[in-house]
């Protein structure tokens, strides 16, 4: 997988964030973003024209996942010249386990990371950190099992993992089991494990566990070892997205330009006839793309999963945030509207002829 040479430079920022959070004492943000007094109240209030003269020419973006899916919007926008169209000449991508400390500290301009963690950090840090748009708006909830397990009845007494107890994946695998008539507390041996989905796949293949929470791209790999996706649901959850901090005050034009370019790339990527061109570009950038990953292209690029317009439904965000508050990922009483800034998204959506989602009216409710 592709890793940034600048990764180590960002790791030391974590201590600075910890100090910041402690000093701030988790105080309330001054608000802003989606519900500030200056926010547009209708589409007519939104300026869709990007002024390249006001755009920062070189930017740095950070992502937490080395899988190509989290990089290709930026890389396609570079390759197709979409960034230059809006005045951005150079974009550097860095891959780091937690990009938020670097974003809060100012080392990067934009970060692609978990929605819940970003909103929690915005509340706790009392900074100008704001969530901008959704990247993954669908949530694949999949139980992959080893060879020999073919039904819900076969799961009785087996060892299953959704990852670490208390995590989103653990919550989802419990829901998936329950939805399919399995009591996660009594019918199976549910265990807590570290690592991410690739490690869980290997645990199933190796027989360390009988089943695990997996991802869409793992189907062919698991089936080649005699296993299968036993249960599968695709939910609606704005689980992951772009955020920004200092650039929103230093160069707001750049935020709108960045989203315009990457959402234009998303329109190109979503068109299945461009599949080979996109995958070949990613392979040329040294991403690992075995055939099972290529086979998952249509499912992973589906607008139901990888959001085509960067937007979300307010009801979905309400439900997701409330679930994450219950899981103690987000502080109780958090009003997520205070920690989003949708003006750059609305400008990008309007510039590309996309409907505004959510609408200013929906955000004001």
Short mmCIF file of C-alpha atoms in Angstrom, two decimals:
data_model
loop_
_atom_site.label_atom_id
_atom_site.label_comp_id
_atom_site.label_asym_id
_atom_site.label_seq_id
_atom_site.Cartn_x
_atom_site.Cartn_y
_atom_site.Cartn_z
CA UNK A 1 0.00 0.00 0.00
CA UNK A 2 1.06 3.55 -0.68
CA UNK A 3 2.43 5.37 2.34
CA UNK A 4 3.61 8.97 2.57
CA UNK A 5 7.25 9.71 3.21
CA UNK A 6 6.08 12.50 5.50
CA UNK A 7 4.19 10.20 7.85
CA UNK A 8 6.67 10.43 10.72
CA UNK A 9 6.60 14.21 10.64
CA UNK A 10 2.98 14.15 11.75
CA UNK A 11 3.17 11.65 14.57
CA UNK A 12 4.61 14.10 17.04
CA UNK A 13 1.59 16.34 16.76
CA UNK A 14 -0.52 13.98 18.86
CA UNK A 15 1.00 15.17 22.12
CA UNK A 16 0.23 18.73 21.16
CA UNK A 17 -3.42 17.84 20.61
CA UNK A 18 -3.62 16.06 23.96
CA UNK A 19 -2.24 19.17 25.66
CA UNK A 20 -4.71 21.33 23.77
CA UNK A 21 -7.69 19.22 24.74
CA UNK A 22 -6.67 19.17 28.39
CA UNK A 23 -6.12 22.91 28.49
CA UNK A 24 -9.46 23.59 26.84
CA UNK A 25 -11.27 21.33 29.28
CA UNK A 26 -13.69 20.21 26.59
CA UNK A 27 -15.41 23.59 26.53
CA UNK A 28 -18.13 24.51 24.08
CA UNK A 29 -17.26 25.75 20.62
CA UNK A 30 -18.28 29.20 19.58
CA UNK A 31 -20.33 27.43 16.95
CA UNK A 32 -20.47 28.34 13.28
CA UNK A 33 -20.78 26.35 10.13
CA UNK A 34 -24.23 25.11 9.32
CA UNK A 35 -26.25 27.23 11.75
CA UNK A 36 -24.33 30.50 12.04
CA UNK A 37 -26.16 33.75 11.40
CA UNK A 38 -24.13 34.29 8.23
CA UNK A 39 -25.12 30.95 6.70
CA UNK A 40 -27.12 31.03 3.45
CA UNK A 41 -30.85 30.56 3.83
CA UNK A 42 -31.52 29.57 0.21
CA UNK A 43 -29.70 28.47 -2.94
CA UNK A 44 -29.95 32.01 -4.29
CA UNK A 45 -27.65 33.17 -1.47
CA UNK A 46 -24.85 30.81 -2.53
CA UNK A 47 -22.01 32.04 -4.74
CA UNK A 48 -20.97 29.19 -7.02
CA UNK A 49 -18.20 31.10 -8.80
CA UNK A 50 -14.69 30.18 -7.64
CA UNK A 51 -12.13 32.99 -7.90
CA UNK A 52 -8.77 31.29 -8.65
CA UNK A 53 -6.93 34.45 -7.61
CA UNK A 54 -8.12 33.88 -4.02
CA UNK A 55 -7.24 30.17 -3.91
CA UNK A 56 -4.18 28.78 -2.15
CA UNK A 57 -1.92 27.37 -4.85
CA UNK A 58 -0.39 24.48 -2.88
CA UNK A 59 -2.25 22.43 -0.29
CA UNK A 60 -1.64 19.36 1.85
CA UNK A 61 -4.37 16.83 2.58
CA UNK A 62 -4.22 13.97 5.07
CA UNK A 63 -6.00 10.61 5.06
CA UNK A 64 -5.88 7.76 7.56
CA UNK A 65 -6.29 4.77 5.25
CA UNK A 66 -3.76 3.54 2.67
CA UNK A 67 -6.44 1.78 0.60
CA UNK A 68 -6.83 3.47 -2.80
CA UNK A 69 -10.52 4.28 -2.22
CA UNK A 70 -9.52 7.05 0.19
CA UNK A 71 -7.04 8.65 -2.21
CA UNK A 72 -8.51 8.43 -5.67
CA UNK A 73 -10.79 11.47 -5.63
CA UNK A 74 -7.75 13.67 -5.08
CA UNK A 75 -5.53 11.77 -7.51
CA UNK A 76 -8.13 11.75 -10.28
CA UNK A 77 -8.73 15.49 -9.75
CA UNK A 78 -4.99 16.00 -10.17
CA UNK A 79 -4.73 13.78 -13.24
CA UNK A 80 -7.74 15.30 -15.02
CA UNK A 81 -6.68 18.89 -14.29
CA UNK A 82 -9.70 19.67 -12.11
CA UNK A 83 -7.58 21.30 -9.40
CA UNK A 84 -5.90 23.63 -11.88
CA UNK A 85 -9.32 24.67 -13.18
CA UNK A 86 -10.10 26.15 -9.76
CA UNK A 87 -6.65 27.61 -9.10
CA UNK A 88 -4.92 24.85 -7.09
CA UNK A 89 -1.57 23.94 -8.63
CA UNK A 90 -0.14 21.39 -6.20
CA UNK A 91 -1.75 18.86 -3.84
CA UNK A 92 0.23 16.61 -1.54
CA UNK A 93 -1.41 13.62 0.15
CA UNK A 94 -0.05 12.29 3.44
CA UNK A 95 -1.21 9.09 5.09
CA UNK A 96 -1.26 9.10 8.89
CA UNK A 97 -3.17 7.02 11.41
CA UNK A 98 -4.93 10.04 12.95
CA UNK A 99 -4.88 13.18 10.76
CA UNK A 100 -6.77 15.43 13.18
CA UNK A 101 -3.79 16.59 15.30
CA UNK A 102 -2.03 17.75 12.13
CA UNK A 103 -5.19 19.48 10.94
CA UNK A 104 -5.72 21.26 14.26
CA UNK A 105 -2.04 22.17 14.41
CA UNK A 106 -2.06 23.58 10.89
CA UNK A 107 0.31 21.10 9.22
CA UNK A 108 -2.38 20.04 6.75
CA UNK A 109 -5.21 21.94 5.10
CA UNK A 110 -7.83 19.19 4.77
CA UNK A 111 -8.31 15.79 6.40
CA UNK A 112 -10.36 12.75 5.43
CA UNK A 113 -11.38 10.92 8.58
CA UNK A 114 -14.23 9.42 10.59
CA UNK A 115 -17.19 11.77 10.97
CA UNK A 116 -17.82 10.95 14.63
CA UNK A 117 -14.20 11.36 15.72
CA UNK A 118 -13.92 14.65 13.83
CA UNK A 119 -17.03 16.14 15.42
CA UNK A 120 -15.93 14.93 18.86
CA UNK A 121 -12.50 16.55 18.36
CA UNK A 122 -14.11 19.79 17.20
CA UNK A 123 -16.19 19.96 20.37
CA UNK A 124 -13.37 19.00 22.73
CA UNK A 125 -10.67 21.20 21.20
CA UNK A 126 -12.80 24.35 21.01
CA UNK A 127 -10.91 25.05 17.79
CA UNK A 128 -12.15 26.17 14.38
CA UNK A 129 -12.13 22.55 13.18
CA UNK A 130 -15.22 21.97 11.03
CA UNK A 131 -16.66 19.03 9.15
CA UNK A 132 -17.24 19.87 5.47
CA UNK A 133 -18.70 16.99 3.51
CA UNK A 134 -19.38 13.26 3.47
CA UNK A 135 -17.07 10.88 1.63
CA UNK A 136 -18.55 7.50 2.56
CA UNK A 137 -22.28 7.81 3.14
CA UNK A 138 -23.13 4.13 3.05
CA UNK A 139 -22.12 1.59 5.65
CA UNK A 140 -21.50 -2.01 4.62
CA UNK A 141 -22.30 -4.29 7.55
CA UNK A 142 -21.01 -7.73 6.57
CA UNK A 143 -20.44 -10.98 8.45
CA UNK A 144 -17.87 -13.08 6.61
CA UNK A 145 -17.48 -16.69 7.77
CA UNK A 146 -15.06 -19.55 7.19
CA UNK A 147 -15.66 -22.65 5.13
CA UNK A 148 -18.31 -24.95 6.58
CA UNK A 149 -20.63 -22.26 7.97
CA UNK A 150 -23.66 -21.92 5.72
CA UNK A 151 -26.55 -20.77 7.89
CA UNK A 152 -27.52 -18.91 11.03
CA UNK A 153 -27.89 -22.26 12.79
CA UNK A 154 -24.26 -23.10 11.94
CA UNK A 155 -23.16 -20.01 13.87
CA UNK A 156 -24.36 -21.34 17.22
CA UNK A 157 -21.40 -21.60 19.59
CA UNK A 158 -18.95 -20.12 17.08
CA UNK A 159 -16.41 -17.35 17.72
CA UNK A 160 -17.21 -14.04 16.05
CA UNK A 161 -15.53 -10.62 16.13
CA UNK A 162 -16.59 -7.16 15.07
CA UNK A 163 -13.31 -5.67 16.23
CA UNK A 164 -12.81 -3.94 19.54
CA UNK A 165 -15.70 -4.01 22.00
CA UNK A 166 -17.46 -0.66 22.07
CA UNK A 167 -16.39 0.25 18.52
CA UNK A 168 -18.73 1.10 15.66
CA UNK A 169 -17.94 -2.23 13.99
CA UNK A 170 -18.73 -4.13 17.20
CA UNK A 171 -22.05 -2.27 17.43
CA UNK A 172 -22.84 -3.12 13.80
CA UNK A 173 -21.98 -6.82 13.99
CA UNK A 174 -24.21 -7.18 17.06
CA UNK A 175 -27.02 -5.52 15.10
CA UNK A 176 -26.42 -7.77 12.08
CA UNK A 177 -26.51 -10.91 14.21
CA UNK A 178 -29.69 -9.77 15.96
CA UNK A 179 -31.36 -8.89 12.65
CA UNK A 180 -30.72 -12.46 11.50
CA UNK A 181 -32.10 -14.17 14.60
CA UNK A 182 -28.83 -14.66 16.49
CA UNK A 183 -28.46 -13.44 20.07
CA UNK A 184 -24.92 -11.98 20.18
CA UNK A 185 -24.71 -12.49 23.95
CA UNK A 186 -25.81 -16.13 24.19
CA UNK A 187 -25.77 -17.81 20.77
CA UNK A 188 -22.17 -17.02 19.78
CA UNK A 189 -18.85 -16.30 21.46
CA UNK A 190 -18.29 -12.65 20.59
CA UNK A 191 -14.66 -11.58 21.13
CA UNK A 192 -12.83 -8.26 21.06
CA UNK A 193 -9.92 -7.96 18.63
CA UNK A 194 -7.60 -5.20 17.49
CA UNK A 195 -6.57 -4.28 13.98
CA UNK A 196 -8.69 -3.34 11.01
CA UNK A 197 -10.82 -5.29 8.55
CA UNK A 198 -7.88 -6.75 6.59
CA UNK A 199 -6.59 -8.32 9.80
CA UNK A 200 -10.05 -9.68 10.61
CA UNK A 201 -10.21 -11.28 7.17
CA UNK A 202 -6.91 -13.04 7.79
CA UNK A 203 -8.18 -14.24 11.16
CA UNK A 204 -11.17 -15.89 9.48
CA UNK A 205 -9.01 -17.47 6.78
CA UNK A 206 -6.54 -18.72 9.38
CA UNK A 207 -9.33 -20.14 11.55
CA UNK A 208 -8.50 -17.93 14.54
CA UNK A 209 -12.16 -16.87 14.50
CA UNK A 210 -15.12 -18.41 12.69
CA UNK A 211 -16.56 -15.12 11.44
CA UNK A 212 -15.83 -11.42 11.43
CA UNK A 213 -16.98 -7.99 10.31
CA UNK A 214 -15.53 -7.51 6.81
CA UNK A 215 -15.65 -5.08 3.88
CA UNK A 216 -17.02 -5.28 0.33
CA UNK A 217 -13.57 -5.80 -1.18
CA UNK A 218 -13.02 -8.99 0.83
CA UNK A 219 -15.68 -11.13 -0.87
CA UNK A 220 -13.51 -12.74 -3.56
CA UNK A 221 -10.59 -13.25 -1.18
CA UNK A 222 -12.81 -15.02 1.34
CA UNK A 223 -14.64 -17.11 -1.28
CA UNK A 224 -11.30 -18.28 -2.69
CA UNK A 225 -10.66 -19.87 0.73
CA UNK A 226 -14.06 -21.55 0.84
CA UNK A 227 -15.74 -18.91 3.02
CA UNK A 228 -18.62 -16.61 2.24
CA UNK A 229 -20.51 -13.47 3.17
CA UNK A 230 -23.22 -15.03 5.34
CA UNK A 231 -25.11 -11.85 6.24
CA UNK A 232 -24.90 -8.45 4.58
CA UNK A 233 -26.65 -5.11 5.04
CA UNK A 234 -25.95 -1.71 3.51
CA UNK A 235 -27.03 1.06 5.82
CA UNK A 236 -27.08 4.83 5.40
CA UNK A 237 -24.57 6.49 7.67
CA UNK A 238 -22.35 9.52 6.97
CA UNK A 239 -19.43 7.62 8.43
CA UNK A 240 -16.45 9.41 6.90
CA UNK A 241 -15.71 12.78 5.32
CA UNK A 242 -13.56 15.86 4.72
CA UNK A 243 -12.84 18.44 7.39
CA UNK A 244 -10.80 21.64 7.59
CA UNK A 245 -9.57 24.11 10.16
CA UNK A 246 -7.44 27.19 9.63
CA UNK A 247 -8.01 27.41 5.90
CA UNK A 248 -11.69 28.19 6.50
CA UNK A 249 -10.72 31.60 7.84
CA UNK A 250 -7.42 32.11 6.02
CA UNK A 251 -8.68 31.12 2.55
CA UNK A 252 -12.34 30.07 2.42
CA UNK A 253 -12.18 30.19 -1.39
CA UNK A 254 -9.74 27.27 -1.25
CA UNK A 255 -12.21 25.10 0.65
CA UNK A 256 -14.88 25.62 -2.01
CA UNK A 257 -12.30 25.05 -4.77
CA UNK A 258 -11.05 21.82 -3.18
CA UNK A 259 -14.53 20.33 -2.90
CA UNK A 260 -15.45 21.45 -6.41
CA UNK A 261 -12.43 19.66 -7.89
CA UNK A 262 -12.80 16.46 -5.86
CA UNK A 263 -16.56 16.20 -6.40
CA UNK A 264 -16.00 16.65 -10.13
CA UNK A 265 -13.54 13.75 -9.89
CA UNK A 266 -16.20 11.78 -8.03
CA UNK A 267 -18.59 12.18 -10.96
CA UNK A 268 -15.91 10.73 -13.24
CA UNK A 269 -15.11 7.84 -10.89
CA UNK A 270 -18.76 6.91 -10.34
CA UNK A 271 -19.24 6.37 -14.08
CA UNK A 272 -18.46 2.67 -14.45
CA UNK A 273 -17.13 3.10 -17.97
CA UNK A 274 -14.14 4.88 -16.43
CA UNK A 275 -13.32 1.94 -14.14
CA UNK A 276 -10.22 0.72 -15.96
CA UNK A 277 -8.81 4.22 -16.38
CA UNK A 278 -9.23 4.96 -12.67
CA UNK A 279 -7.78 1.64 -11.52
CA UNK A 280 -4.84 1.90 -13.93
CA UNK A 281 -4.10 5.38 -12.61
CA UNK A 282 -4.16 4.07 -9.03
CA UNK A 283 -1.86 1.18 -9.96
CA UNK A 284 0.56 3.69 -11.51
CA UNK A 285 0.59 5.46 -8.12
CA UNK A 286 1.79 2.23 -6.43
CA UNK A 287 -1.46 1.18 -4.82
CA UNK A 288 -1.90 -2.55 -4.27
CA UNK A 289 -4.81 -3.61 -6.49
CA UNK A 290 -5.24 -7.40 -6.63
CA UNK A 291 -8.15 -8.67 -8.71
CA UNK A 292 -10.56 -8.92 -5.74
CA UNK A 293 -10.07 -5.20 -5.07
CA UNK A 294 -10.72 -4.46 -8.74
CA UNK A 295 -13.81 -6.68 -8.63
CA UNK A 296 -15.24 -4.57 -5.79
CA UNK A 297 -15.10 -1.35 -7.85
CA UNK A 298 -18.79 -1.13 -8.76
CA UNK A 299 -19.95 -1.81 -5.18
CA UNK A 300 -17.46 0.59 -3.60
CA UNK A 301 -18.16 3.38 -6.09
CA UNK A 302 -21.93 3.07 -5.86
CA UNK A 303 -23.52 6.39 -4.82
CA UNK A 304 -25.30 4.42 -2.09
CA UNK A 305 -21.88 3.79 -0.54
CA UNK A 306 -19.38 6.35 -1.79
CA UNK A 307 -21.45 9.53 -1.77
CA UNK A 308 -21.55 11.10 -5.23
CA UNK A 309 -22.40 14.66 -4.17
CA UNK A 310 -20.61 15.02 -0.83
CA UNK A 311 -23.92 15.55 0.91
CA UNK A 312 -26.09 13.75 3.45
CA UNK A 313 -29.62 13.61 4.79
CA UNK A 314 -30.06 15.40 8.09
CA UNK A 315 -32.07 12.49 9.54
CA UNK A 316 -29.19 10.11 8.78
CA UNK A 317 -26.71 12.39 10.49
CA UNK A 318 -28.98 12.79 13.52
CA UNK A 319 -29.30 9.03 13.90
CA UNK A 320 -25.59 8.39 13.38
CA UNK A 321 -24.48 11.03 15.89
CA UNK A 322 -26.98 9.81 18.49
CA UNK A 323 -25.69 6.25 18.09
CA UNK A 324 -22.11 7.41 18.53
CA UNK A 325 -23.06 9.42 21.62
CA UNK A 326 -24.53 6.21 23.07
CA UNK A 327 -21.24 4.44 22.25
CA UNK A 328 -19.40 7.25 24.09
CA UNK A 329 -17.44 8.24 20.98
CA UNK A 330 -19.02 11.71 20.95
CA UNK A 331 -19.59 13.72 24.14
CA UNK A 332 -23.17 13.76 25.45
CA UNK A 333 -25.25 16.74 24.39
CA UNK A 334 -23.20 17.43 21.26
CA UNK A 335 -25.11 19.46 18.66
CA UNK A 336 -23.34 18.37 15.49
CA UNK A 337 -24.67 21.37 13.54
CA UNK A 338 -22.31 23.58 15.50
CA UNK A 339 -19.29 21.74 14.12
CA UNK A 340 -20.04 21.67 10.41
CA UNK A 341 -19.52 24.30 7.73
CA UNK A 342 -21.51 23.44 4.62
CA UNK A 343 -20.94 26.66 2.68
CA UNK A 344 -17.95 25.23 0.74
CA UNK A 345 -19.99 22.11 -0.08
CA UNK A 346 -23.00 24.10 -1.22
CA UNK A 347 -20.78 26.27 -3.43
CA UNK A 348 -19.22 23.15 -4.96
CA UNK A 349 -22.55 21.42 -5.46
CA UNK A 350 -24.03 24.50 -7.14
CA UNK A 351 -20.93 24.99 -9.32
CA UNK A 352 -21.28 21.41 -10.59
CA UNK A 353 -25.03 21.62 -11.16
CA UNK A 354 -25.81 19.23 -8.30
CA UNK A 355 -28.79 19.67 -5.98
CA UNK A 356 -27.91 21.09 -2.58
CA UNK A 357 -27.92 18.27 -0.03
CA UNK A 358 -28.76 18.96 2.70
CA UNK A 359 -30.55 22.18 1.84
CA UNK A 360 -29.98 25.33 3.92
CA UNK A 361 -33.58 25.02 5.07
CA UNK A 362 -33.00 21.47 6.32
CA UNK A 363 -29.95 22.60 8.28
CA UNK A 364 -31.90 25.43 9.90
CA UNK A 365 -34.57 23.12 11.32
#
